Short mmCIF file of C-alpha atoms and ligand atoms in Angstrom, two decimals:
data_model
loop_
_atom_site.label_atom_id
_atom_site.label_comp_id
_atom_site.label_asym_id
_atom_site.label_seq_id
_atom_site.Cartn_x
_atom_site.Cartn_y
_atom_site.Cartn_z
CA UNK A 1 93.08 34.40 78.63
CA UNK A 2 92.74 33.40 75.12
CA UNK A 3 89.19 32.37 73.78
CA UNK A 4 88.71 29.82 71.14
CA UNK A 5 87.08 29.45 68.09
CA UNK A 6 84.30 27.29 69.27
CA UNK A 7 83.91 29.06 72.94
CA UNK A 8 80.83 31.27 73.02
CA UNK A 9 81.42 34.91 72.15
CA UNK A 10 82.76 37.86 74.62
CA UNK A 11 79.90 39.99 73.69
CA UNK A 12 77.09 37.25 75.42
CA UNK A 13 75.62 36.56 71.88
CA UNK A 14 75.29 33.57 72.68
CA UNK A 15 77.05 32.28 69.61
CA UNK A 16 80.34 30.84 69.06
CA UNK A 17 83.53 33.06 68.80
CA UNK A 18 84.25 32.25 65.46
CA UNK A 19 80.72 32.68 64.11
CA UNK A 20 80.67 36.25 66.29
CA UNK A 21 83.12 38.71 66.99
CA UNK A 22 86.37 36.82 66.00
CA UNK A 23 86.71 38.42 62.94
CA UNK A 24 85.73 41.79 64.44
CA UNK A 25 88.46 40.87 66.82
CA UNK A 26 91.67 40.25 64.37
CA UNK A 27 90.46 43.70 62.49
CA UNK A 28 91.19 45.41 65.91
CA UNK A 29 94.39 43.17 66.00
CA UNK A 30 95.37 44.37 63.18
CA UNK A 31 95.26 48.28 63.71
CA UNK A 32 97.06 47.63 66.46
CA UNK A 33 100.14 45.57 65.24
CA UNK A 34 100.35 48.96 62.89
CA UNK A 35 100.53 50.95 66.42
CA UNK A 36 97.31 52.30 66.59
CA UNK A 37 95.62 52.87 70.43
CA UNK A 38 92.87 49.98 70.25
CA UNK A 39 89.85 49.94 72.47
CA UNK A 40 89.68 46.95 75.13
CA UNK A 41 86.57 44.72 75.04
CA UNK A 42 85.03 46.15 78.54
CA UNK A 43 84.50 49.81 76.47
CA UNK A 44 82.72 47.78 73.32
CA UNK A 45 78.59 47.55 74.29
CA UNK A 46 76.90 44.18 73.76
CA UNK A 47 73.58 44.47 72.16
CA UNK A 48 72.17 44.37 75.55
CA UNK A 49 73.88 47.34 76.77
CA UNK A 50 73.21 49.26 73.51
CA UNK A 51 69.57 48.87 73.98
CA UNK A 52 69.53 50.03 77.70
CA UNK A 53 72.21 53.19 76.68
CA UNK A 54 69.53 54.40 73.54
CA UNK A 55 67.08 54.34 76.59
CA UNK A 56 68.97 56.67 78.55
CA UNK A 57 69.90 58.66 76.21
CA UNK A 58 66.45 59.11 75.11
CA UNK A 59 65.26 59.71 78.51
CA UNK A 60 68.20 62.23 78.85
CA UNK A 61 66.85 64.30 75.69
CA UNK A 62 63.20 64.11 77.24
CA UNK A 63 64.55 65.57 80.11
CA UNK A 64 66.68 68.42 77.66
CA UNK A 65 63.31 68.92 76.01
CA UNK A 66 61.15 69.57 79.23
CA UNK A 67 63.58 71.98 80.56
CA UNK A 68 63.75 74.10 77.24
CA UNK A 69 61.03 76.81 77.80
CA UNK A 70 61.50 77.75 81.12
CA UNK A 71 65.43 78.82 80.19
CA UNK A 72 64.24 82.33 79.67
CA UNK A 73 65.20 85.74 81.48
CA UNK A 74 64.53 85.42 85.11
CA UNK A 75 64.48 81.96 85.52
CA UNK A 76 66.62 81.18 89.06
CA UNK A 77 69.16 78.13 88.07
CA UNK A 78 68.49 76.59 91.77
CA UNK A 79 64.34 76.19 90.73
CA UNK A 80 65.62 74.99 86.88
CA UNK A 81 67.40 72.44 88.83
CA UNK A 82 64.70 71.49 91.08
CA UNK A 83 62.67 71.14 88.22
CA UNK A 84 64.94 68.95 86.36
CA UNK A 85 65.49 66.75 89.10
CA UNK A 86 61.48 66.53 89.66
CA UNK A 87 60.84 65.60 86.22
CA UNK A 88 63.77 63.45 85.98
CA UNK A 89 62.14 61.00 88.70
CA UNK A 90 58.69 61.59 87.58
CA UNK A 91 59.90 59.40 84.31
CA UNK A 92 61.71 56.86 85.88
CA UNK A 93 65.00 58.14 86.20
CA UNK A 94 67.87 59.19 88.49
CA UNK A 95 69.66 62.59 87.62
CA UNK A 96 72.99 61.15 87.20
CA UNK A 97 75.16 64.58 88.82
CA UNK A 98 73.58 64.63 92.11
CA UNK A 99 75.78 63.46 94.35
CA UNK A 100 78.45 62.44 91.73
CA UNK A 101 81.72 62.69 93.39
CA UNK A 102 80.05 65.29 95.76
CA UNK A 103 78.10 67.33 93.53
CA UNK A 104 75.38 69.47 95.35
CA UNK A 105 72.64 69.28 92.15
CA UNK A 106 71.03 67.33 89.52
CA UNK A 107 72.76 69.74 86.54
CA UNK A 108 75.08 71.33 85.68
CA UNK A 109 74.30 75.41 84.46
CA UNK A 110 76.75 77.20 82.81
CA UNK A 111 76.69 80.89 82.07
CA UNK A 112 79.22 83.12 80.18
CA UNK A 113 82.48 82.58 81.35
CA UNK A 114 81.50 79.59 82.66
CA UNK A 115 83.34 76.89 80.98
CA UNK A 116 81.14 73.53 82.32
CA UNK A 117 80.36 72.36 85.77
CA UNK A 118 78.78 75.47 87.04
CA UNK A 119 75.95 75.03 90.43
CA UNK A 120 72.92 75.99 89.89
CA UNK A 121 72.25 78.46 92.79
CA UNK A 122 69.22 80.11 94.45
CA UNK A 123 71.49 83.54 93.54
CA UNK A 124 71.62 83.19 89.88
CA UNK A 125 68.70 84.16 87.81
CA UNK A 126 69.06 84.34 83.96
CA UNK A 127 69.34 87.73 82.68
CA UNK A 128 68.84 89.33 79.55
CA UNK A 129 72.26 88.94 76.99
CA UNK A 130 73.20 85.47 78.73
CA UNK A 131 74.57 82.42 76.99
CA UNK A 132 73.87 79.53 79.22
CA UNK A 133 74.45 75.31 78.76
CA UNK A 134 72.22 73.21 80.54
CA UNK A 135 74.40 69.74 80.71
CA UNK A 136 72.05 66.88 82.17
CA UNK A 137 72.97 63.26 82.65
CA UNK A 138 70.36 60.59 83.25
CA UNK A 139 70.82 57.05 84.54
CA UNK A 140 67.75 54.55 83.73
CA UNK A 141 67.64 51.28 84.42
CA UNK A 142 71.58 51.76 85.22
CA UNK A 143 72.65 53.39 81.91
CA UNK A 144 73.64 56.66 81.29
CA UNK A 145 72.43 59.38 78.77
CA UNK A 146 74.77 62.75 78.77
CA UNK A 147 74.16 65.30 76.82
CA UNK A 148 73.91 69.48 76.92
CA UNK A 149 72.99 72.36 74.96
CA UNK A 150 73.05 76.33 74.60
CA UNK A 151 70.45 78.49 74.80
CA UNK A 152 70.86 82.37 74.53
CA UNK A 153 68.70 84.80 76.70
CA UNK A 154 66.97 87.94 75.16
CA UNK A 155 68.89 90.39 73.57
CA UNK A 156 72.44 88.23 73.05
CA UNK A 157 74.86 90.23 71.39
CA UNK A 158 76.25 89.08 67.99
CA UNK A 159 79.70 87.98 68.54
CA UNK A 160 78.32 85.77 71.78
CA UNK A 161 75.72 84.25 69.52
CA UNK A 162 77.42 83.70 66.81
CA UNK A 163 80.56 80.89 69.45
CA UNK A 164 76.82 79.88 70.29
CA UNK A 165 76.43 79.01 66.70
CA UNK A 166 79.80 77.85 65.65
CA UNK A 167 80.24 75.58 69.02
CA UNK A 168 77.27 73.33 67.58
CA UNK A 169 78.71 73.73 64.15
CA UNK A 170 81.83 72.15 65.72
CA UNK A 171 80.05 69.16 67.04
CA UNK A 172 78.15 68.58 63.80
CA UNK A 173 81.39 68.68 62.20
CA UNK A 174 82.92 66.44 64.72
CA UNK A 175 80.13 63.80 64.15
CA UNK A 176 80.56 63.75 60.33
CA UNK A 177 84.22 63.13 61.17
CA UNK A 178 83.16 60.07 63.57
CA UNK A 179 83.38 56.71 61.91
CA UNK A 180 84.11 52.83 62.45
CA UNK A 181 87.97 52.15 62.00
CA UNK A 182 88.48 55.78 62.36
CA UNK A 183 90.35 57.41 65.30
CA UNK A 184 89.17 59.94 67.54
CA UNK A 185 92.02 62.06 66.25
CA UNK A 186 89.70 62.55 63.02
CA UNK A 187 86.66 63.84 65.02
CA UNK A 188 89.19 65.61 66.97
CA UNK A 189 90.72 67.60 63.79
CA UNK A 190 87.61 68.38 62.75
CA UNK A 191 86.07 70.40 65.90
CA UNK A 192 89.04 71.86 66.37
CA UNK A 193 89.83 73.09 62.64
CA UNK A 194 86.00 74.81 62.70
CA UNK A 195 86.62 76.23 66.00
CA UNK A 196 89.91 77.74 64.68
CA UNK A 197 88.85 79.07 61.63
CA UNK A 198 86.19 81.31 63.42
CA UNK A 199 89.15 82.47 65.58
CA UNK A 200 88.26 80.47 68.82
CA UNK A 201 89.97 77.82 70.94
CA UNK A 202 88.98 74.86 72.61
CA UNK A 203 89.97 74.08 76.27
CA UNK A 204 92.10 71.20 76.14
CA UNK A 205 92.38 69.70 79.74
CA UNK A 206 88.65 68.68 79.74
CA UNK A 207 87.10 66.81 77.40
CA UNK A 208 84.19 63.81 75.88
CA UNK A 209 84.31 60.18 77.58
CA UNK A 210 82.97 56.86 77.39
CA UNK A 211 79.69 56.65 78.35
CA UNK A 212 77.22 54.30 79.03
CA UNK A 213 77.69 51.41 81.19
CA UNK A 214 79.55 54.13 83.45
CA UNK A 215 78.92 58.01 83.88
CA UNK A 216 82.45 58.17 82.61
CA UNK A 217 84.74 55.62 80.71
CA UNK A 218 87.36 55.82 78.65
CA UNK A 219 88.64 56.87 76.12
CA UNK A 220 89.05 60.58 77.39
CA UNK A 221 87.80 62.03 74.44
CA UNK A 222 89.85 65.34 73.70
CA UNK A 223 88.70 67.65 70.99
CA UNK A 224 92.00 69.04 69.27
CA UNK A 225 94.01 66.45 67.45
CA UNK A 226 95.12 64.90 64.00
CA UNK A 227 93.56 62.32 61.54
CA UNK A 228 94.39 59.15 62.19
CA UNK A 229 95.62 59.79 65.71
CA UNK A 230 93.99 58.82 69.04
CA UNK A 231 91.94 55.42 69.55
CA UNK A 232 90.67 53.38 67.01
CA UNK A 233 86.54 53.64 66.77
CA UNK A 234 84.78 50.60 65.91
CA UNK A 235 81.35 49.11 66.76
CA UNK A 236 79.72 49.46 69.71
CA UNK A 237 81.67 51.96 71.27
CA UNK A 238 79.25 55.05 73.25
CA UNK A 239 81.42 58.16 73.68
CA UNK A 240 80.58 61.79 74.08
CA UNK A 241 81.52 64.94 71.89
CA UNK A 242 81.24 67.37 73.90
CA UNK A 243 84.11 70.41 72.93
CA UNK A 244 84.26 73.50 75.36
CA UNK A 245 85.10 76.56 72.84
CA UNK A 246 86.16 79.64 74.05
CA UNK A 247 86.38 83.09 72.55
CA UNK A 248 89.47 84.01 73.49
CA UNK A 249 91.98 82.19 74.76
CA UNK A 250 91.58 78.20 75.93
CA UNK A 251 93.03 78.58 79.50
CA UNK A 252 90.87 77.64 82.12
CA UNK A 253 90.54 77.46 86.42
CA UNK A 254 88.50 75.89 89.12
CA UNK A 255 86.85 77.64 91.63
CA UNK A 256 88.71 77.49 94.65
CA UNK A 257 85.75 77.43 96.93
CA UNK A 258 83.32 75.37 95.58
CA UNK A 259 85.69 72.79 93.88
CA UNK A 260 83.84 72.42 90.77
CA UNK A 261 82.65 75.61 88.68
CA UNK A 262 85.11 76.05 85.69
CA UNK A 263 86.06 79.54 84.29
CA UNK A 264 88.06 81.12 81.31
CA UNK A 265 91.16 82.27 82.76
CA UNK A 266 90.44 85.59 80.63
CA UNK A 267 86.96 86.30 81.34
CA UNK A 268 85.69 85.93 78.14
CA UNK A 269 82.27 83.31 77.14
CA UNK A 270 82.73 79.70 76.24
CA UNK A 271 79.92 78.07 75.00
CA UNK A 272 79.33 73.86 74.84
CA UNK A 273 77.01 71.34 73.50
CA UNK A 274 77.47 67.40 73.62
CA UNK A 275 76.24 64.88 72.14
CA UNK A 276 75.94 61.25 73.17
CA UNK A 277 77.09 59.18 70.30
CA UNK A 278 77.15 54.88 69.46
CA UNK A 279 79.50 53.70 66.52
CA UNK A 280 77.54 51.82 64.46
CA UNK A 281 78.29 48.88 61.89
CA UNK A 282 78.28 52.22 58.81
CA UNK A 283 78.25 55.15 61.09
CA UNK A 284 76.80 56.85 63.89
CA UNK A 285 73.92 56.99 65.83
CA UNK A 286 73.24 60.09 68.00
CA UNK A 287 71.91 58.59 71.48
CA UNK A 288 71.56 62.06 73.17
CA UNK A 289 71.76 65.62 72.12
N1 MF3 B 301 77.73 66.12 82.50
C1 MF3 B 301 79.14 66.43 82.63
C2 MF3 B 301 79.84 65.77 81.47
O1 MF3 B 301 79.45 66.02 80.38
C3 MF3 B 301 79.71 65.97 83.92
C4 MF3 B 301 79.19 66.67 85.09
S1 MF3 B 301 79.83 65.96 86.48
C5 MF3 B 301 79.07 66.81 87.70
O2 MF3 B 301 80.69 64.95 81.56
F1 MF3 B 301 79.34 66.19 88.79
F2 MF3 B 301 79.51 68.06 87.67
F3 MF3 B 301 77.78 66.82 87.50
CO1 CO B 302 77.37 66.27 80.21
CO1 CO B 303 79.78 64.32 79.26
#
């Protein structure tokens, strides 16, 4: 279905197409006559949707925040989620995991060789030389914030804190790398260049998504690529960054039993953080982190 100049805009503006997003339209066009991987309209946020996403994500962080002094040594990751979950509702909000595709909690707690995705359970309590990701996803009014961080436990020894460290690094990096009518292939090259140079990998079979409207969209946002490669980014497009490093090497398995805990295949820590990002007119705008 083509839309005409004078029909009212895709993006529920209000205004015409040719006083809107026509323009913004043949730019797209464009890349992809020159064979880039374009983004399709149902991925691009109307103002509307924007509005409700910076909502959730701020929700999401407000949720990051309340959880952040009780990560400590002893804490038991099945009360952290209860907590989560508690505080979660107690602001108007729904944790977005529980019950996601069968998921038993309201987060997800990694620790160590725990890649992402790891239960919460009444049997784990936080011990002294930990690394540990608390990944939380909040839906409010329907939209979705996602975002996680890191957080290391007493005495952490050097070489743990410092893929602690240089994991955020890699999503700072990342972000400086993210801008309208760039490709994801630019972030991409970025994260995983830092994450090299320090002598780690990333895991490459999981990565960022859409996010927003949906827990998770497209694009599947991987975090090893090469400038210029990978989708086209332009305005209004809500994505995470989200790269899994790992100090050795980048292979990775699911639990058998529990169908969801991811581990390095070699044992050795991974750490995470993510980010919930909007492309904006001249850059970025963090939503969640
Ligand atoms: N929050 C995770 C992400 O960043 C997804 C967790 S799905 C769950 O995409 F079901 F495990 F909670
Ligand atoms: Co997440
Ligand atoms: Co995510």
């Amino acid at each position: 279905m083509k839309i005409g100049r004078n029909d009212k805009c895709w993006c529920g503006s209000g205004k015409k197409y040719k006083a809107c997003h026509m323009s913004f339209d043949n730019r797209i066009k464009d890349f992809q006559n020159r064979g880039f991987v374009v983004p399709h309209h149902g991925i691009i946020k109307t103002a509307e949707q924007i509005e409700g996403i910076r909502e959730a994500g701020r929700k999401n962080t407000m949720v990051l925040d309340y959880i952040t002094p009780y990560i400590v040594e002893g804490a038991n990751t099945a009360e952290l989620d209860r907590m989560i979950e508690a505080y979660t509702r107690e602001i108007g909000c729904i944790p977005a995991c529980l019950g996601y595709q069968g998921y038993p909690k309201s987060v997800c707690i990694s620790v160590n060789d725990i890649v992402c995705h790891g239960i919460p359970s009444e049997d784990y309590i936080l011990k002294d030389g930990d690394i540990v990701n608390i990944d939380c996803t909040t839906i409010c009014n329907g939209y979705y914030g996602d975002a996680s961080r890191m957080f290391c436990i007493g005495n952490v020894s050097e070489e743990k804190r410092k893929l602690v460290e240089v994991t955020k690094e890699c999503v700072e990096k990342a972000l400086a790398a993210t801008k309208p009518w760039g490709t994801l292939g630019d972030m991409a090259y970025a994260c995983n260049k830092h994450a090299t140079e320090n002598g780690y990998t990333i895991v490459r079979e999981i990565g960022g998504h859409g996010c927003g409207v949906e827990f998770h969209e497209d694009p599947w946002v991987g975090h090893i690529g090469q400038p210029g490669e990978g989708m086209l980014l332009v305005p209004g497009m809500t994505f995470t960054i989200e790269p899994m490093v790992n100090m050795g090497k980048p292979d990775v398995y699911q639990d058998a039993d529990d169908g969801w805990t991811i581990y390095t295949e070699d044992g050795l820590p991974s750490a995470q953080w993510e980010y919930l990002v909007l492309i904006t007119e001249d850059g970025t705008e963090i939503l969640s982190h």
